[in-house]
Amino acid sequence: MKIHKGLVTATVATLTAISLAGCVGGSGNAGTNNQPTGGEPSGTLTGLFFSGFKDTYEQIAADFKKKYPNVDVKFDYQGGDVGALTMTQLQGGTAPDILTSFPGGTKTDPADTVVSLAASGRIAPIGAPWAKDVPDAWKKSVNYEDKTFAYPGALQPLAAIFNKTKIDELGLKIPTTLDEVYGLCTAAKSKGVYAYSLGLGDPAGPQMLTYSQLGTLEADQAQFDADLASGKKTYADSVWVDQFEIYKKMGDQGCFGEGALGRSRDQAGEEVAKGSALATVDVGAALAPIQKKAPNSSFEVAPMPATNNAADTKVVALPGFVNTINAKAKNPTAAQAFLAFMGEAEPSVTYANGFASVPVLPNDAYKAPKELTAFADLIKRGAYQPLGTVQAEVQAQLNQTIQSLILGQSTPRQVAEKLDSVYKK
Amino acid sequence: MSSSGVEVPTRSGVPPVAAELSKSRRRRRRVRSVGRDLWWLILPGAAVYLYVVVVPTFQGMQGAFTDWSFATVGAPNFTGLENFTRIFNTDAGPAVLRTLQLALVVVILQNVIGLALALLFNGRVFGRNVLRTIVFAPMVVSALVVGYLFKYIFGPPGVGGVNQVLAALGLETVDFLGNPTTAMIIIIVTVLWQSIGGNMVIYLAGLQGVPAELEEAAALDGAGYWKRFWFVVRPLLAPAITINLMLGLIGGLKIFDQIFALTNGGPGNQTQTIATLIYSYFSQYADYGRSAALALLLAIGIAILSIIQFSVLRRQERNS
């Protein structure tokens, strides 16, 4: 029995020590690099991407393997909230070499954004040749302290996606002013359909209309972000309240149809594909699934008017996902090579087409499809507005309080005040 | 013992009762010694439990008093009760009330319906084994999958299954998940659909233990169905009631999957509970300290309510 007692005591003590050591240890990467930095890429390359774009990444990976046959590409694809998964993996030290992140961000907002990740040393700078070609307008999205930390991917519109076939069939036209927007709602109702199918029941759905109109209402988004951070401005004394007024009015006029608050973004797209609704307001990536559901219909992407002067209207453009390199990547050489490869002409076109977007990096090999011709022209002419920085908690509250607004339980001003209450200076 | 009260000696010289007693003592001692010899076999399991459950629990408790977040570089700073005060200055107040309401409604309905089904399927019902299986089947499905399934069943007009049926019948369609009241009802319906089978099985097991003679005797004495249930069956079901109410309350206070899948706390934060807030703080805002603080409060709340409930139910059980 003495032997047992001694054995038990020793085992328990050892296991406790091991357990506690595991707890206090930092979130290091579980393995060692399977290739030293530099040299010809080889070994295994891992990555985490959104499952909706699996085909696109697999195509790029296959082309990459042709160029670098010694690299074994093992990508993982996840649906749902990829940002949250990326952060959890980084925190736990189990993140892959290449990550899916979001452009811009702020240091004060812990999120899966370029600035937040770079500031906390979680992602590595990218030494690809294309880094010097990132247009000035998008440097803020992928750079931190003058270094490039992300592959910028492609610009997608955040705008109205119209079922052109249905709107022509009903003898209606795409609105170019705010009054025409309200007019379209009334006209659509009289024809037995409704104008705008929004995913108001989706965690990320309600914000889309707000952002699409802020592109026109807010002249200088970057300045507004700076004023917000310095305390010079608040959401409650900004044009955000004007947008919430428009939102409320559109809701009251029945622009969003029956059951708007229970609708997800996918369901909103289905309504447009079916022709029950004339348009949805979403990012460009929502176009492909809609087209798939209605192959015989044509669609058009158009900016969302927010004033009665059509010349004021600007389309909001944003890089959707961006790709970053884990600072603790097991295979940094292959990761750097892969992101450098993504910026080359052909893979860049593959990426842009997969995301129904326009390449951020200048690319002569790219030709916009019919639906995106107008958007591509606006980008070329500079008649667009980048999306401002919205903190994670502000974004979550924005989506929830817009639902309250539509329910009639909050006023436009109260929605803005709620955003101020969770904003981190 | 003989009938005369005198011990009858056996061939060994030990009275039979004493022999029996010493035999059973020996047996008891042997059983105890076997346990003592082998208890260290639980060490591997205990070690895993320690590493996977106990240590992270203490780590989380520690994190609740710090500014630990995704942005933390190096060791988090001790912030005392700041996370707790922040929680109650934001959405947690309404979420706490909503959690309690939801748990209360779910526990009551789970047990009333579960017991009713158990009584029904304990009797002579045609195809009762098939019916028992059908009622129990949802228990084995992932709660998240059930949530998404019901999201489509109760989807908006033009999309949801129920609304398509209503429209086909010429009835008015309903935005089930877009209205806070109906959304909460759908959450309750989803939870009940999935969990009632579990309650029913526990009650059925309890009912198997009720001697038929007792019920027959009560029936012969003129007791009707309800009197027999109340005065004979119910007291004997007390342990099953205790277990069901305890498990129901603990589960009800931490319902997450169905809410996450159906409404994600919406519309307008009005189906937000403590569990969904914990998720938001952790996953969406990467504010691990605040999330741990709220999780700690939930754990303490569940412990307190469970202890109160358990002691009350045990007293009632003894009285039964």
mmCIF file with all atom_site columns, C-alpha atoms in Angstrom, chain B residues 113-136 196 200-201 204 207-208:
data_model
loop_
_atom_site.group_PDB
_atom_site.id
_atom_site.type_symbol
_atom_site.label_atom_id
_atom_site.label_alt_id
_atom_site.label_comp_id
_atom_site.label_asym_id
_atom_site.label_entity_id
_atom_site.label_seq_id
_atom_site.pdbx_PDB_ins_code
_atom_site.Cartn_x
_atom_site.Cartn_y
_atom_site.Cartn_z
_atom_site.occupancy
_atom_site.B_iso_or_equiv
_atom_site.pdbx_formal_charge
_atom_site.auth_seq_id
_atom_site.auth_comp_id
_atom_site.auth_asym_id
_atom_site.auth_atom_id
_atom_site.pdbx_PDB_model_num
ATOM 1  C CA . ILE B 1 113 ? -45.669 16.962 -21.067 1.00 0.00 ? 113 ILE B CA 1
ATOM 2  C CA . GLY B 1 114 ? -42.937 14.392 -20.356 1.00 0.00 ? 114 GLY B CA 1
ATOM 3  C CA . LEU B 1 115 ? -44.915 12.926 -17.463 1.00 0.00 ? 115 LEU B CA 1
ATOM 4  C CA . ALA B 1 116 ? -48.159 12.911 -19.444 1.00 0.00 ? 116 ALA B CA 1
ATOM 5  C CA . LEU B 1 117 ? -46.479 11.029 -22.290 1.00 0.00 ? 117 LEU B CA 1
ATOM 6  C CA . ALA B 1 118 ? -44.878 8.586  -19.849 1.00 0.00 ? 118 ALA B CA 1
ATOM 7  C CA . LEU B 1 119 ? -48.246 7.836  -18.251 1.00 0.00 ? 119 LEU B CA 1
ATOM 8  C CA . LEU B 1 120 ? -49.793 7.418  -21.706 1.00 0.00 ? 120 LEU B CA 1
ATOM 9  C CA . PHE B 1 121 ? -47.087 5.096  -23.032 1.00 0.00 ? 121 PHE B CA 1
ATOM 10 C CA . ASN B 1 122 ? -46.953 3.143  -19.768 1.00 0.00 ? 122 ASN B CA 1
ATOM 11 C CA . GLY B 1 123 ? -50.538 2.030  -20.365 1.00 0.00 ? 123 GLY B CA 1
ATOM 12 C CA . ARG B 1 124 ? -51.938 -0.182 -23.071 1.00 0.00 ? 124 ARG B CA 1
ATOM 13 C CA . VAL B 1 125 ? -51.512 1.930  -26.170 1.00 0.00 ? 125 VAL B CA 1
ATOM 14 C CA . PHE B 1 126 ? -51.321 0.436  -29.655 1.00 0.00 ? 126 PHE B CA 1
ATOM 15 C CA . GLY B 1 127 ? -47.754 0.674  -31.016 1.00 0.00 ? 127 GLY B CA 1
ATOM 16 C CA . ARG B 1 128 ? -46.437 2.194  -27.797 1.00 0.00 ? 128 ARG B CA 1
ATOM 17 C CA . ASN B 1 129 ? -42.844 1.082  -28.391 1.00 0.00 ? 129 ASN B CA 1
ATOM 18 C CA . VAL B 1 130 ? -42.808 2.781  -31.786 1.00 0.00 ? 130 VAL B CA 1
ATOM 19 C CA . LEU B 1 131 ? -44.377 5.899  -30.278 1.00 0.00 ? 131 LEU B CA 1
ATOM 20 C CA . ARG B 1 132 ? -41.834 5.934  -27.434 1.00 0.00 ? 132 ARG B CA 1
ATOM 21 C CA . THR B 1 133 ? -39.033 5.725  -30.010 1.00 0.00 ? 133 THR B CA 1
ATOM 22 C CA . ILE B 1 134 ? -40.526 8.551  -32.074 1.00 0.00 ? 134 ILE B CA 1
ATOM 23 C CA . VAL B 1 135 ? -40.804 10.830 -29.040 1.00 0.00 ? 135 VAL B CA 1
ATOM 24 C CA . PHE B 1 136 ? -37.278 9.976  -27.876 1.00 0.00 ? 136 PHE B CA 1
ATOM 25 C CA . ILE B 1 196 ? -39.232 15.908 -23.860 1.00 0.00 ? 196 ILE B CA 1
ATOM 26 C CA . MET B 1 200 ? -40.397 10.833 -20.689 1.00 0.00 ? 200 MET B CA 1
ATOM 27 C CA . VAL B 1 201 ? -37.823 8.030  -20.474 1.00 0.00 ? 201 VAL B CA 1
ATOM 28 C CA . LEU B 1 204 ? -41.173 5.713  -17.662 1.00 0.00 ? 204 LEU B CA 1
ATOM 29 C CA . LEU B 1 207 ? -43.311 4.149  -13.469 1.00 0.00 ? 207 LEU B CA 1
ATOM 30 C CA . GLN B 1 208 ? -41.829 0.673  -14.008 1.00 0.00 ? 208 GLN B CA 1
#
